[in-house]
Amino acid sequence: MKARILLLFPFLLTLALAQYPGAKRVPGDWRSGFNSIKESDAKDILGFLAGPELRGRGSLTPDFFAAAGYVAGELRRLGLTPAGENGSYFQRYDLVRATTVAEGTGIENADGSVKIPFGNDFQVGAISDMEQKVRFAFVNIPPTADLSTFNWESLKGRVVIYTSASARNPAFAAKLADAREQLGVEQMILVAQARLSTAVPVRATGVKDYPDPRSSRLNPLRFSQGGIKRIADSIGVTKFFVENPTEFSVELSTAELTVKVKTSPETTPLLNVLAKMEGSDPAMSKETVMIASHLDHLGVSNDGIRYGADDNGSGCTANLMIAKALLLNPVKPKRSVLFAFWSAEEVGLWGSYAFVSKPTIPLTGISAYFNLDMLGRNEETGVEIAENNVDVVYPGTVLTNSRDFYDRLVANNAFINLRFKPDKTDRTNRTDTRNFVWKGVPTVKVFTGEHPDYHRAGDTIDKINWTKLVNISRWIYLSVADLATRPDRPKFERKPFVAPDHYVFAGRATFKEKILLSPRAQLVVELIDPEDNVIAGKEYPHNQGRTPFELLVPKAALKEGLKYKLRMCIREGQKIVVQNTSIDVPATGWTRAQEIVLAMPG
């Protein structure tokens, strides 16, 4: 009996160490599947997906299809039900990439007095031959203008040409990103170049038979300064060209111009990989929780093979491990769970767009959508350093569409104890989450931050934080099990993105002298105001001469114009082991990580 206990102890210790300190014990109903998510499996799966055989899984290459075949084989081996077309694991669609043909492409007015051919003054793309009439709006807005009386409705259905000064007006700039969806405009165009380059062919991409209503059919549509001047002159536009205007102007054309596009299209057959686990409850199984990750990456490029270990071999690895965990667990979710592996994310989010355009299950039945994209690295960019992000994840995009969903993610994180950080920007439209939020599905993008190897050949498996990848996979597993079992569904409520309300002071504190510090020694970091009051402070376990620190300070605590200092030392109890060091800091935080050199006591 003693021998058996001794043999069992290392196993139990391994399980305990897999979670972060402070994590609660995993609920018994889901513990078996939880424990099945292991680093060894992660290394096996990701080792193949980001290995030399698949050469980076280029979006439109045979390497992607090889990856799709591997994933489908794994899903079949696990025993998951095919959820593609015709009883297969694949949903097929055609991606059209059309190159604009100069001859036969141009824009002209009704009487032919303005006729601009494709070239240095005018360029346009489309996924098929077409002809479309357009009307223009010319907008010139001072950066400080009050737009409370601006008639946004007047821009509907028009090609809006705006000045660079207009783009600096906060109220106008806030409308630019989603102007087509929010305002119904045809396109927003900033005319900046004197001449357009014809060195690179103009191409448009889309899913055959399923045009995206969020994008203009004329995409891209470009004008040089001279080209737009010819059009403006023909319809009597004058205020648009006034420099430093004192008030905003909107000049609307009544005349229509006709755009003609001639294309040379190329069709590429593509596919998504889909598999399903039927829910255990006859009524609730009609609803679905969805887990998805894009399988494609950038493939072979000038700097070598872009393996895409983090982007997004990590997300696909987690997806497969979660599928296995749910199948192995004795208790099954009541709702169905759909596992998706998207194609063509890197070239326009087209795989997930094809799915929402012709879904294999009713979109209204999807109660929650998990998008797994880059789960395996420690953020290392700008003010962020890797040492401060070993257990960090960014789930905040869900706050722009479902607070209920976010609250369940927080609750299930109690069993892992990952550190949630608020997203610095709204990343909804940067990955496949865009297409599901558009359709009103409660959606989260699970993401661990940028790093120097993003979209580069250095994104390799040797840099993966395996503990983090396993823990994030376990957290998502618990969250999926929860959302697929509880009786209520998250509500979808679209809300504006809210930026973090703190400034960041982060970096490393170093000292060059060779001394052995006691394990009780702590790095003490304090932000102090001009009157020597401590605004914020934190202690960190020392790291023998190179200690990372990260101080998040509420924006309301700092005032521009005042001089602040960051003071730090290493203390052992009340004794200062390494001398106080203080440096001046801005009242708006840092944009780059800093290395602060501490000195020994004199």
PDB file of C-alpha atoms in Angstrom, residues 58-65 91-98 127 203-208 264-272 343-344 347 350-351 354 358:
ATOM      1  CA  GLY A  58      -0.234  28.349 -46.301  1.00  0.00           C
ATOM      2  CA  SER A  59      -3.839  29.467 -46.772  1.00  0.00           C
ATOM      3  CA  LEU A  60      -4.156  28.565 -50.468  1.00  0.00           C
ATOM      4  CA  THR A  61      -1.570  25.779 -50.709  1.00  0.00           C
ATOM      5  CA  PRO A  62      -1.627  21.974 -50.617  1.00  0.00           C
ATOM      6  CA  ASP A  63      -0.017  22.250 -47.167  1.00  0.00           C
ATOM      7  CA  PHE A  64      -3.271  23.626 -45.775  1.00  0.00           C
ATOM      8  CA  PHE A  65      -5.202  20.693 -47.204  1.00  0.00           C
ATOM      9  CA  GLN A  91     -17.657  22.233 -45.627  1.00  0.00           C
ATOM     10  CA  ARG A  92     -16.552  23.256 -49.093  1.00  0.00           C
ATOM     11  CA  TYR A  93     -16.709  26.666 -50.745  1.00  0.00           C
ATOM     12  CA  ASP A  94     -15.023  28.518 -53.588  1.00  0.00           C
ATOM     13  CA  LEU A  95     -12.784  31.509 -52.973  1.00  0.00           C
ATOM     14  CA  VAL A  96     -12.652  33.923 -55.896  1.00  0.00           C
ATOM     15  CA  ARG A  97      -9.610  36.106 -56.419  1.00  0.00           C
ATOM     16  CA  ALA A  98     -10.081  38.468 -59.354  1.00  0.00           C
ATOM     17  CA  ILE A 127     -14.650  39.773 -57.817  1.00  0.00           C
ATOM     18  CA  ARG A 203      -7.081  42.163 -56.780  1.00  0.00           C
ATOM     19  CA  ALA A 204     -10.370  41.560 -55.006  1.00  0.00           C
ATOM     20  CA  THR A 205     -11.277  38.470 -52.997  1.00  0.00           C
ATOM     21  CA  GLY A 206     -14.578  36.956 -51.906  1.00  0.00           C
ATOM     22  CA  VAL A 207     -16.641  33.814 -51.478  1.00  0.00           C
ATOM     23  CA  LYS A 208     -18.309  32.791 -54.720  1.00  0.00           C
ATOM     24  CA  SER A 264      -9.686  38.054 -64.703  1.00  0.00           C
ATOM     25  CA  PRO A 265     -11.024  35.757 -61.962  1.00  0.00           C
ATOM     26  CA  GLU A 266      -9.325  32.735 -60.403  1.00  0.00           C
ATOM     27  CA  THR A 267     -11.339  30.300 -58.286  1.00  0.00           C
ATOM     28  CA  THR A 268      -9.736  28.249 -55.516  1.00  0.00           C
ATOM     29  CA  PRO A 269     -11.740  25.444 -53.872  1.00  0.00           C
ATOM     30  CA  LEU A 270     -11.350  25.609 -50.089  1.00  0.00           C
ATOM     31  CA  LEU A 271     -12.858  23.905 -47.071  1.00  0.00           C
ATOM     32  CA  ASN A 272     -13.517  24.148 -43.356  1.00  0.00           C
ATOM     33  CA  SER A 343      -9.589  28.135 -43.658  1.00  0.00           C
ATOM     34  CA  ALA A 344      -8.437  31.413 -45.245  1.00  0.00           C
ATOM     35  CA  VAL A 347      -6.312  36.170 -46.321  1.00  0.00           C
ATOM     36  CA  TRP A 350     -13.182  33.837 -45.514  1.00  0.00           C
ATOM     37  CA  GLY A 351     -13.633  30.371 -44.023  1.00  0.00           C
ATOM     38  CA  ALA A 354     -18.458  31.034 -45.714  1.00  0.00           C
ATOM     39  CA  LYS A 358     -24.310  28.982 -45.526  1.00  0.00           C
TER      40      LYS A 358
END
